XYZ file of C-alpha atoms in Angstrom:
335
model
C 51.301 93.976 85.499
C 49.282 97.033 84.458
C 51.919 99.752 84.501
C 55.591 100.604 84.936
C 57.192 103.593 86.625
C 60.456 104.883 85.194
C 62.889 107.695 85.850
C 64.917 109.625 83.334
C 67.905 111.897 83.933
C 69.233 114.210 81.236
C 72.751 115.386 82.112
C 73.872 118.048 79.674
C 76.645 120.589 79.426
C 74.846 123.266 81.434
C 72.028 121.586 83.356
C 70.813 118.264 84.729
C 67.145 117.238 84.880
C 65.104 114.452 86.452
C 61.585 113.243 85.642
C 59.580 110.250 86.883
C 56.516 108.965 85.016
C 54.179 105.964 84.960
C 53.123 104.243 81.733
C 50.198 101.819 81.432
C 50.393 100.942 77.751
C 47.963 103.688 76.730
C 49.362 106.860 78.244
C 51.762 108.543 80.635
C 51.244 110.056 84.064
C 54.012 112.344 85.305
C 54.731 111.503 88.957
C 57.669 113.879 89.452
C 57.681 116.857 87.062
C 61.021 118.038 85.721
C 63.482 118.964 88.434
C 66.250 121.066 86.899
C 69.559 122.179 88.374
C 72.142 124.297 86.535
C 75.467 122.587 87.268
C 77.667 123.730 84.330
C 79.247 120.284 83.994
C 80.875 121.415 80.752
C 82.729 124.314 82.383
C 85.984 124.811 80.445
C 85.726 121.483 78.674
C 85.984 122.944 75.175
C 89.541 124.027 76.060
C 90.728 121.409 78.560
C 88.764 118.312 77.448
C 88.445 117.451 81.152
C 85.758 117.921 83.783
C 86.659 120.604 86.325
C 86.601 119.506 89.964
C 84.032 122.107 91.025
C 81.802 121.257 88.051
C 81.853 117.616 89.089
C 80.954 118.440 92.678
C 77.993 120.565 91.568
C 76.774 117.672 89.448
C 77.274 115.112 92.227
C 75.285 117.340 94.599
C 72.388 117.325 92.130
C 72.695 113.541 91.776
C 72.477 113.140 95.549
C 69.355 115.306 95.550
C 67.869 113.173 92.766
C 68.713 110.007 94.727
C 66.640 111.326 97.643
C 63.712 111.985 95.286
C 63.971 108.501 93.792
C 63.903 106.907 97.248
C 60.548 108.621 97.760
C 59.357 107.626 94.262
C 60.703 104.109 93.526
C 61.051 103.241 89.839
C 61.103 99.999 87.858
C 63.852 101.357 85.617
C 66.143 104.384 85.588
C 68.202 105.762 82.722
C 70.881 108.422 83.170
C 71.753 109.947 79.804
C 74.899 112.046 79.451
C 75.468 114.137 76.348
C 77.946 116.576 74.811
C 80.185 117.462 77.757
C 80.650 113.837 78.797
C 81.355 112.751 75.234
C 84.233 115.262 75.191
C 85.716 114.561 78.646
C 88.936 112.577 78.990
C 88.235 111.902 82.685
C 84.678 110.717 82.169
C 85.302 107.302 83.776
C 85.705 108.924 87.219
C 82.454 110.782 86.625
C 80.659 107.617 85.546
C 81.899 105.670 88.560
C 80.820 108.326 91.052
C 77.383 108.782 89.494
C 76.869 105.015 89.614
C 77.817 104.961 93.309
C 75.229 107.677 94.053
C 72.327 106.581 91.862
C 72.967 102.886 91.276
C 72.932 103.301 87.502
C 75.830 103.999 85.164
C 75.596 107.029 82.879
C 74.714 106.151 79.316
C 76.963 108.416 77.225
C 74.959 108.564 74.025
C 76.138 109.739 70.605
C 74.659 112.838 69.052
C 72.473 110.771 66.709
C 70.762 109.044 69.651
C 70.382 112.380 71.416
C 68.699 113.711 68.288
C 66.318 110.734 68.081
C 65.245 111.067 71.708
C 64.832 114.850 71.443
C 62.625 114.382 68.391
C 60.561 111.734 70.178
C 60.018 114.021 73.152
C 59.250 117.146 71.132
C 56.844 115.555 68.664
C 54.985 113.461 71.260
C 52.932 116.497 72.240
C 53.095 118.651 69.117
C 49.378 118.304 68.375
C 48.432 119.505 71.844
C 50.959 122.314 71.712
C 49.771 123.698 68.393
C 46.070 122.743 68.572
C 46.733 120.396 65.673
C 47.910 123.162 63.343
C 51.594 122.201 63.172
C 52.447 120.881 59.752
C 54.932 118.091 59.046
C 57.763 117.666 58.244
C 58.994 118.963 61.600
C 62.485 120.289 62.230
C 63.287 119.868 65.913
C 66.183 122.015 67.161
C 67.587 121.037 70.569
C 70.005 123.810 71.527
C 72.153 122.712 74.437
C 75.224 123.992 76.213
C 77.747 121.996 74.214
C 75.885 120.728 71.175
C 72.850 121.498 69.059
C 70.825 118.752 67.405
C 68.800 119.384 64.245
C 66.321 116.619 63.442
C 63.902 116.335 60.511
C 60.996 113.914 60.487
C 57.340 113.343 61.192
C 56.153 112.330 57.716
C 53.967 109.386 56.738
C 52.615 106.544 58.840
C 55.455 106.663 61.351
C 55.115 110.302 62.387
C 57.489 109.927 65.319
C 60.373 108.636 63.246
C 63.455 110.596 62.227
C 64.291 111.071 58.557
C 67.621 112.848 59.070
C 69.586 114.174 62.030
C 72.869 115.867 62.825
C 74.549 116.927 66.070
C 76.610 120.131 65.837
C 79.313 120.938 68.379
C 77.933 124.408 69.024
C 75.976 125.514 72.068
C 75.523 128.279 74.608
C 78.452 127.334 76.851
C 80.804 126.311 74.057
C 80.277 129.491 72.010
C 80.544 131.736 75.072
C 83.793 130.177 76.281
C 85.289 129.919 72.799
C 84.386 133.352 71.414
C 82.206 135.668 73.521
C 84.730 136.282 76.279
C 84.277 140.045 76.737
C 81.481 141.632 78.750
C 79.678 142.617 76.598
C 81.075 140.721 73.595
C 82.776 142.767 70.909
C 81.548 142.904 67.319
C 84.673 140.992 66.297
C 83.873 138.210 68.765
C 80.260 138.062 67.577
C 81.457 137.860 63.981
C 83.883 135.030 64.778
C 81.202 133.124 66.674
C 78.716 133.604 63.843
C 81.211 132.271 61.300
C 81.915 129.257 63.534
C 78.198 128.512 63.938
C 77.497 128.969 60.222
C 80.260 126.527 59.291
C 78.683 123.896 61.524
C 75.242 124.604 60.055
C 76.672 124.145 56.549
C 77.829 120.671 57.526
C 74.579 119.841 59.333
C 72.357 120.935 56.445
C 74.374 118.807 54.028
C 72.940 115.850 55.974
C 69.593 117.279 57.105
C 67.478 118.812 54.280
C 66.160 121.570 56.536
C 64.414 123.317 53.660
C 61.827 120.543 53.592
C 60.598 121.522 57.067
C 57.199 123.120 57.415
C 57.339 123.593 61.188
C 60.288 124.417 63.461
C 60.030 123.127 67.033
C 62.601 124.617 69.414
C 63.458 122.851 72.664
C 65.955 123.342 75.515
C 66.519 125.970 78.172
C 68.038 128.501 75.787
C 65.072 128.359 73.417
C 62.416 128.485 76.124
C 64.219 131.315 77.939
C 64.555 133.371 74.774
C 60.915 132.646 73.977
C 59.849 134.028 77.351
C 61.899 137.149 76.697
C 60.427 137.557 73.206
C 56.963 137.278 74.760
C 57.814 140.041 77.208
C 57.132 137.904 80.288
C 57.978 139.494 83.633
C 58.969 136.115 85.098
C 59.370 132.710 83.544
C 56.005 130.995 83.005
C 56.301 127.435 81.728
C 52.642 127.259 80.659
C 52.923 130.496 78.675
C 56.086 129.359 76.901
C 55.135 125.737 76.193
C 53.514 125.743 72.757
C 54.039 129.444 72.107
C 54.266 130.417 68.446
C 56.903 133.129 67.997
C 57.678 135.103 64.861
C 61.269 134.555 63.785
C 61.819 138.295 63.267
C 60.726 138.961 66.867
C 62.896 136.158 68.202
C 66.003 137.343 66.355
C 65.501 140.932 67.517
C 65.299 139.692 71.119
C 68.323 137.436 70.621
C 70.398 140.321 69.292
C 69.434 142.600 72.174
C 70.303 140.008 74.836
C 73.554 139.053 73.077
C 74.861 142.622 73.271
C 73.970 143.189 76.934
C 76.410 142.965 79.805
C 75.963 140.155 82.298
C 74.759 142.699 84.854
C 72.094 143.927 82.438
C 70.876 140.382 81.757
C 70.664 139.773 85.489
C 67.857 142.343 85.629
C 65.557 139.935 83.747
C 63.938 137.380 86.090
C 62.964 135.283 83.057
C 66.624 134.249 82.750
C 67.664 131.576 85.237
C 70.690 132.819 87.240
C 72.701 129.854 85.967
C 72.178 130.946 82.365
C 72.973 134.653 82.652
C 76.601 134.371 81.547
C 75.978 131.995 78.607
C 72.529 132.916 77.300
C 74.046 135.364 74.800
C 75.964 132.548 73.144
C 72.816 130.456 73.008
C 70.835 133.380 71.588
C 73.355 133.765 68.778
C 73.176 130.061 67.893
C 69.385 130.261 67.872
C 69.349 133.267 65.551
C 71.797 131.710 63.113
C 69.828 128.433 62.982
C 66.465 130.175 62.527
C 67.729 132.422 59.733
C 69.425 129.554 57.922
C 66.260 127.410 58.102
C 64.262 130.347 56.729
C 66.675 130.645 53.818
C 66.658 126.891 53.164
C 62.836 126.886 53.113
C 62.778 129.846 50.739
C 65.167 127.985 48.446
C 62.623 125.142 48.408
C 59.848 127.556 47.451
C 57.972 128.038 50.710
C 58.131 130.350 53.717
C 58.642 129.757 57.442
C 58.110 132.857 59.548
C 57.689 131.397 63.051
C 58.613 128.536 65.371
C 56.879 126.614 68.150
C 58.591 126.557 71.555
C 58.345 123.322 73.516
C 59.187 122.321 77.064
C 59.250 118.717 75.856
C 62.551 117.505 74.496
C 65.348 115.098 75.351
C 64.186 114.313 78.902
C 60.670 113.472 77.683
C 62.163 111.282 74.990
C 64.346 109.438 77.502
C 61.369 108.731 79.764
C 58.973 107.736 76.978
C 61.488 105.469 75.269
C 62.462 103.754 78.534
C 58.856 103.343 79.669
C 57.688 101.746 76.419
C 60.669 99.359 76.326
C 60.301 98.436 80.005
C 56.548 97.863 79.662
C 57.033 95.647 76.594
C 59.783 93.670 78.330
C 57.667 93.048 81.427
C 54.693 91.909 79.351
C 56.865 89.548 77.328
C 58.486 88.029 80.429
């Protein structure tokens, strides 16, 4: 056997993604680039702790679409990873059963620590290409999702892909929007309450993750890449322009603040923002600003400065695929 082909599915709070790749022991070839659908699986879950019926149907429709793709691109192994929303859902067994009936694989509901490890693996696997080799370790990878945000420090020493410390915060674009930013546009009081909520979670996270040690921030996820495109002034979303972009933190925070205070109708005028993100991107922008500013402060406290971040299109989904491919390849060779 010279290679294995694997599929990875990342099912988050706001979106679901599929990728298929082949691994030959030396490198990866992407057979099916990321297919992303905004399904809002976590709709209302922060309040109800249950999946809504329409959210489930949107997700099942995407799963059926992915099943069609996988019939055209057979895989040796498939992993369906479910994250924050599914961890919180009381009726997740029904969801798991239906997904298994559609795709033939049961969702793997991973803890935040595993999500952090896989996000770090995906983000750092291409960091040298993204930054032309100029990114400096330790890296702090920030994966800002709909329901949770992972902060992961690592990349030092012989095992550059390994995690030194990680924490998963229960803050994200959907959760903060539904919990606090309920007006259109949000009021200053709501923004203040959301900021305090986010900061309290960051306090807890940074007690575990020494973020001040980081020399490079790598931001992944749809919120980060969308806000990066806006900070760059792109007319439409351009994956190649965003992937690897180095953005000044001051510029990013100014863009975040402007988008946060817009109405939904005003945000809809920006083609860079996916239609499925228009109503929650403000919440994500606020989380991103608070994390960036707190990392800056933590670095300053350690005696060095961070004034920019690197945006990456490579995160949890890449980590799922790479991890599965390497394990499957090793298992086949050992058999």
